[in-house]
PDB file of C-alpha atoms in Angstrom:
ATOM      1  CA  MET A   1      31.217-102.637 -17.300  1.00 86.00           C
ATOM      2  CA  LYS A   2      31.298-101.080 -20.778  1.00 90.00           C
ATOM      3  CA  THR A   3      34.076-101.089 -23.393  1.00 92.00           C
ATOM      4  CA  CYS A   4      34.925 -97.894 -25.262  1.00 93.00           C
ATOM      5  CA  ILE A   5      34.673 -98.305 -29.051  1.00 93.00           C
ATOM      6  CA  VAL A   6      37.406 -95.671 -29.597  1.00 95.00           C
ATOM      7  CA  CYS A   7      40.220 -96.822 -27.273  1.00 93.00           C
ATOM      8  CA  GLY A   8      39.088-100.149 -25.794  1.00 92.00           C
ATOM      9  CA  GLY A   9      39.079 -98.875 -22.209  1.00 92.00           C
ATOM     10  CA  SER A  10      36.607-100.232 -19.665  1.00 92.00           C
ATOM     11  CA  TYR A  11      34.292 -97.870 -17.838  1.00 92.00           C
ATOM     12  CA  VAL A  12      31.104 -97.713 -15.767  1.00 91.00           C
ATOM     13  CA  ASP A  13      30.026 -94.067 -16.048  1.00 88.00           C
ATOM     14  CA  THR A  14      28.714 -92.218 -19.102  1.00 90.00           C
ATOM     15  CA  GLU A  15      32.161 -91.401 -20.520  1.00 93.00           C
ATOM     16  CA  CYS A  16      35.399 -93.308 -21.069  1.00 94.00           C
ATOM     17  CA  PRO A  17      37.937 -92.170 -18.438  1.00 94.00           C
ATOM     18  CA  TYR A  18      40.837 -92.663 -20.891  1.00 94.00           C
ATOM     19  CA  CYS A  19      39.851 -90.910 -24.135  1.00 94.00           C
ATOM     20  CA  HIS A  20      36.615 -89.252 -22.848  1.00 94.00           C
ATOM     21  CA  PHE A  21      34.429 -90.659 -25.619  1.00 95.00           C
ATOM     22  CA  PRO A  22      30.818 -90.408 -24.412  1.00 94.00           C
ATOM     23  CA  GLU A  23      28.472 -93.333 -24.048  1.00 89.00           C
ATOM     24  CA  VAL A  24      26.150 -93.228 -27.069  1.00 85.00           C
ATOM     25  CA  SER A  25      22.901 -95.150 -27.444  1.00 80.00           C
ATOM     26  CA  VAL A  26      21.557 -96.045 -30.878  1.00 78.00           C
ATOM     27  CA  ILE A  27      17.991 -96.843 -31.847  1.00 81.00           C
ATOM     28  CA  GLY A  28      17.773 -99.685 -34.345  1.00 81.00           C
ATOM     29  CA  ASP A  29      20.414-102.122 -35.503  1.00 83.00           C
ATOM     30  CA  ASP A  30      22.402 -99.805 -37.819  1.00 82.00           C
ATOM     31  CA  ASN A  31      25.613 -98.911 -36.016  1.00 85.00           C
ATOM     32  CA  ALA A  32      27.236 -97.223 -39.059  1.00 88.00           C
ATOM     33  CA  PRO A  33      26.481 -93.660 -37.799  1.00 87.00           C
ATOM     34  CA  LEU A  34      27.960 -94.557 -34.403  1.00 90.00           C
ATOM     35  CA  MET A  35      31.126 -95.956 -36.000  1.00 91.00           C
ATOM     36  CA  ASP A  36      31.422 -92.832 -38.194  1.00 92.00           C
ATOM     37  CA  TYR A  37      31.134 -90.702 -35.058  1.00 93.00           C
ATOM     38  CA  ALA A  38      33.779 -92.816 -33.277  1.00 94.00           C
ATOM     39  CA  ASN A  39      36.161 -92.563 -36.253  1.00 93.00           C
ATOM     40  CA  GLN A  40      35.736 -88.786 -36.382  1.00 95.00           C
ATOM     41  CA  TYR A  41      36.331 -88.594 -32.615  1.00 95.00           C
ATOM     42  CA  ARG A  42      39.528 -90.652 -33.027  1.00 94.00           C
ATOM     43  CA  LYS A  43      40.765 -88.267 -35.758  1.00 94.00           C
ATOM     44  CA  GLU A  44      40.054 -85.257 -33.562  1.00 94.00           C
ATOM     45  CA  TYR A  45      41.823 -86.906 -30.628  1.00 94.00           C
ATOM     46  CA  LEU A  46      44.943 -87.559 -32.727  1.00 95.00           C
ATOM     47  CA  LYS A  47      44.932 -84.170 -34.465  1.00 94.00           C
ATOM     48  CA  ASP A  48      47.066 -82.290 -31.908  1.00 94.00           C
ATOM     49  CA  MET A  49      49.225 -85.248 -30.844  1.00 96.00           C
ATOM     50  CA  LYS A  50      52.960 -85.464 -31.554  1.00 97.00           C
ATOM     51  CA  LEU A  51      55.018 -88.629 -31.091  1.00 97.00           C
ATOM     52  CA  GLY A  52      58.657 -89.595 -31.018  1.00 97.00           C
ATOM     53  CA  VAL A  53      61.386 -91.240 -28.969  1.00 96.00           C
ATOM     54  CA  LEU A  54      64.050 -90.289 -26.444  1.00 94.00           C
ATOM     55  CA  CYS A  55      67.551 -90.291 -27.925  1.00 89.00           C
ATOM     56  CA  PHE A  56      70.726 -90.677 -25.919  1.00 85.00           C
ATOM     57  CA  ARG A  57      74.049 -89.222 -27.077  1.00 84.00           C
ATOM     58  CA  TRP A  58      77.225 -90.652 -25.576  1.00 82.00           C
ATOM     59  CA  LYS A  59      80.781 -89.281 -25.509  1.00 84.00           C
ATOM     60  CA  ALA A  60      84.184 -90.662 -24.644  1.00 86.00           C
ATOM     61  CA  SER A  61      85.622 -89.759 -21.264  1.00 86.00           C
ATOM     62  CA  GLY A  62      88.987 -91.396 -20.945  1.00 88.00           C
ATOM     63  CA  GLU A  63      88.392 -95.058 -21.711  1.00 89.00           C
ATOM     64  CA  GLN A  64      84.684 -94.976 -20.865  1.00 87.00           C
ATOM     65  CA  LEU A  65      81.528 -93.781 -22.560  1.00 85.00           C
ATOM     66  CA  VAL A  66      79.421 -91.368 -20.535  1.00 84.00           C
ATOM     67  CA  LEU A  67      75.977 -89.962 -21.269  1.00 77.00           C
ATOM     68  CA  ASP A  68      76.394 -86.565 -22.910  1.00 82.00           C
ATOM     69  CA  GLU A  69      72.833 -85.602 -23.807  1.00 86.00           C
ATOM     70  CA  THR A  70      69.258 -86.874 -23.710  1.00 85.00           C
ATOM     71  CA  ALA A  71      66.941 -85.375 -26.314  1.00 89.00           C
ATOM     72  CA  CYS A  72      63.369 -85.920 -27.394  1.00 92.00           C
ATOM     73  CA  GLN A  73      63.055 -86.569 -31.133  1.00 93.00           C
ATOM     74  CA  LEU A  74      59.426 -85.894 -32.107  1.00 96.00           C
ATOM     75  CA  PHE A  75      58.945 -87.064 -35.691  1.00 96.00           C
ATOM     76  CA  ALA A  76      55.273 -87.967 -36.167  1.00 97.00           C
ATOM     77  CA  SER A  77      51.927 -86.263 -35.770  1.00 96.00           C
ATOM     78  CA  GLY A  78      48.722 -88.102 -35.035  1.00 95.00           C
ATOM     79  CA  THR A  79      47.377 -86.965 -38.401  1.00 95.00           C
ATOM     80  CA  GLU A  80      50.404 -88.424 -40.221  1.00 96.00           C
ATOM     81  CA  LEU A  81      49.969 -91.734 -38.406  1.00 96.00           C
ATOM     82  CA  GLU A  82      46.436 -92.041 -39.772  1.00 93.00           C
ATOM     83  CA  GLN A  83      47.971 -92.100 -43.271  1.00 92.00           C
ATOM     84  CA  GLY A  84      50.326 -95.036 -42.515  1.00 91.00           C
ATOM     85  CA  GLU A  85      53.786 -95.700 -41.099  1.00 95.00           C
ATOM     86  CA  VAL A  86      55.902 -92.686 -40.169  1.00 97.00           C
ATOM     87  CA  TRP A  87      59.698 -92.987 -39.990  1.00 97.00           C
ATOM     88  CA  CYS A  88      62.219 -90.753 -38.261  1.00 96.00           C
ATOM     89  CA  ASP A  89      64.647 -89.221 -40.770  1.00 94.00           C
ATOM     90  CA  GLN A  90      67.577 -89.726 -38.407  1.00 92.00           C
ATOM     91  CA  GLU A  91      69.480 -93.028 -38.404  1.00 91.00           C
ATOM     92  CA  PHE A  92      70.733 -94.505 -35.153  1.00 89.00           C
ATOM     93  CA  ALA A  93      73.582 -96.778 -34.175  1.00 84.00           C
ATOM     94  CA  ARG A  94      72.517-100.345 -33.494  1.00 80.00           C
ATOM     95  CA  ASN A  95      72.683-101.672 -29.950  1.00 78.00           C
ATOM     96  CA  PRO A  96      74.052-105.213 -30.423  1.00 75.00           C
ATOM     97  CA  GLU A  97      73.152-106.378 -26.907  1.00 78.00           C
ATOM     98  CA  GLY A  98      70.092-108.517 -26.183  1.00 84.00           C
ATOM     99  CA  ASP A  99      67.120-109.881 -28.047  1.00 91.00           C
ATOM    100  CA  ASP A 100      64.983-106.824 -27.254  1.00 93.00           C
ATOM    101  CA  LEU A 101      65.721-103.124 -27.393  1.00 91.00           C
ATOM    102  CA  SER A 102      64.193-100.892 -24.731  1.00 92.00           C
ATOM    103  CA  LEU A 103      63.017 -97.535 -26.104  1.00 94.00           C
ATOM    104  CA  THR A 104      61.081 -94.645 -24.637  1.00 95.00           C
ATOM    105  CA  LEU A 105      58.079 -93.524 -26.687  1.00 97.00           C
ATOM    106  CA  VAL A 106      57.195 -89.866 -26.108  1.00 96.00           C
ATOM    107  CA  THR A 107      53.724 -88.422 -26.712  1.00 96.00           C
ATOM    108  CA  GLU A 108      52.709 -84.785 -26.451  1.00 96.00           C
ATOM    109  CA  LYS A 109      49.087 -83.677 -26.491  1.00 94.00           C
ATOM    110  CA  GLY A 110      47.451 -80.530 -25.204  1.00 90.00           C
ATOM    111  CA  GLY A 111      50.581 -79.407 -23.359  1.00 90.00           C
ATOM    112  CA  ALA A 112      50.969 -82.736 -21.530  1.00 93.00           C
ATOM    113  CA  ARG A 113      53.893 -85.046 -22.180  1.00 95.00           C
ATOM    114  CA  LYS A 114      54.006 -88.797 -21.484  1.00 95.00           C
ATOM    115  CA  GLU A 115      56.949 -91.170 -21.660  1.00 95.00           C
ATOM    116  CA  ILE A 116      56.173 -94.854 -22.193  1.00 95.00           C
ATOM    117  CA  SER A 117      58.757 -97.660 -22.022  1.00 95.00           C
ATOM    118  CA  VAL A 118      58.569 -99.958 -25.036  1.00 96.00           C
ATOM    119  CA  SER A 119      60.340-103.219 -25.855  1.00 96.00           C
ATOM    120  CA  VAL A 120      61.064-103.831 -29.558  1.00 96.00           C
ATOM    121  CA  PRO A 121      62.680-106.987 -30.985  1.00 95.00           C
ATOM    122  CA  ASN A 122      66.315-106.064 -31.659  1.00 92.00           C
ATOM    123  CA  LEU A 123      67.791-106.131 -35.147  1.00 90.00           C
ATOM    124  CA  LYS A 124      70.844-108.400 -35.285  1.00 85.00           C
ATOM    125  CA  GLU A 125      72.316-107.233 -38.593  1.00 84.00           C
ATOM    126  CA  PRO A 126      75.138-104.656 -38.422  1.00 80.00           C
ATOM    127  CA  GLY A 127      74.438-101.152 -39.670  1.00 84.00           C
ATOM    128  CA  LEU A 128      72.430 -98.070 -38.886  1.00 91.00           C
ATOM    129  CA  GLN A 129      68.736 -98.344 -38.128  1.00 93.00           C
ATOM    130  CA  GLN A 130      65.640 -96.168 -38.170  1.00 95.00           C
ATOM    131  CA  VAL A 131      62.733 -95.998 -35.780  1.00 96.00           C
ATOM    132  CA  GLY A 132      59.154 -95.605 -36.945  1.00 97.00           C
ATOM    133  CA  LEU A 133      55.559 -95.747 -35.742  1.00 98.00           C
ATOM    134  CA  ARG A 134      52.412 -97.485 -36.992  1.00 97.00           C
ATOM    135  CA  LEU A 135      48.918 -96.657 -35.744  1.00 96.00           C
ATOM    136  CA  GLN A 136      46.928 -99.711 -34.664  1.00 96.00           C
ATOM    137  CA  GLU A 137      43.276-100.146 -33.696  1.00 92.00           C
ATOM    138  CA  ARG A 138      41.794 -98.500 -30.613  1.00 92.00           C
ATOM    139  CA  LEU A 139      44.278 -95.614 -30.236  1.00 95.00           C
ATOM    140  CA  ARG A 140      47.290 -97.891 -30.018  1.00 96.00           C
ATOM    141  CA  VAL A 141      50.644 -97.550 -31.765  1.00 97.00           C
ATOM    142  CA  SER A 142      53.489 -99.964 -32.501  1.00 97.00           C
ATOM    143  CA  VAL A 143      57.145 -98.914 -32.542  1.00 97.00           C
ATOM    144  CA  LEU A 144      59.085-100.139 -35.579  1.00 97.00           C
ATOM    145  CA  LEU A 145      62.802-100.691 -36.194  1.00 95.00           C
ATOM    146  CA  ARG A 146      64.331-101.205 -39.625  1.00 94.00           C
ATOM    147  CA  ASN A 147      67.648-101.380 -41.355  1.00 91.00           C
ATOM    148  CA  GLY A 148      68.371-102.147 -44.990  1.00 85.00           C
ATOM    149  CA  GLN A 149      67.539-105.836 -44.499  1.00 88.00           C
ATOM    150  CA  LYS A 150      64.841-106.377 -41.866  1.00 92.00           C
ATOM    151  CA  GLN A 151      62.086-104.719 -39.870  1.00 95.00           C
ATOM    152  CA  THR A 152      60.707-105.505 -36.409  1.00 96.00           C
ATOM    153  CA  MET A 153      57.682-104.230 -34.493  1.00 97.00           C
ATOM    154  CA  SER A 154      56.683-103.882 -30.843  1.00 97.00           C
ATOM    155  CA  ALA A 155      53.390-105.020 -29.405  1.00 97.00           C
ATOM    156  CA  PRO A 156      50.717-102.288 -29.635  1.00 96.00           C
ATOM    157  CA  ILE A 157      50.907 -99.622 -26.903  1.00 96.00           C
ATOM    158  CA  SER A 158      47.899 -97.582 -25.801  1.00 95.00           C
ATOM    159  CA  LEU A 159      48.194 -93.844 -26.434  1.00 94.00           C
ATOM    160  CA  VAL A 160      45.660 -93.145 -23.671  1.00 92.00           C
ATOM    161  CA  GLY A 161      46.923 -95.445 -20.904  1.00 83.00           C
ATOM    162  CA  VAL A 162      44.575 -98.434 -21.319  1.00 78.00           C
ATOM    163  CA  GLU A 163      46.283-101.592 -20.032  1.00 69.00           C
TER     164      GLU A 163
END
């Protein structure tokens, strides 16, 4: 079993089944050219990717709140993520319930769309909050929440489906 140096996926063939990085053999003990190739491959992989979250809009119906609209808010490109944290311009109402907030991360790449459930530590302070993203190693991303006082972060989530 081999481990992909781009995404961390395990594979047995000549190509990673997750990110499709090929198996590369190197002569000698200098792996710098291989790592340069892997970094360039990672940049190319991220280049046409867009990321965001699902947003839910509620409305009053009598004395109850009912779901009015579900919308995808794409706010980051893979290229932007390589530069650092990316934050959604929109602010959201805080959900005061629970220690964790369940969000849906949305990725779009090459015409395919994936929705990934993510748990983020909930902010307890009152006020509006923003959601952001931070690229991690091996094609993983963390979802961030912040308000004017604190910031929390999810565990890293694979952008290619590696468990």
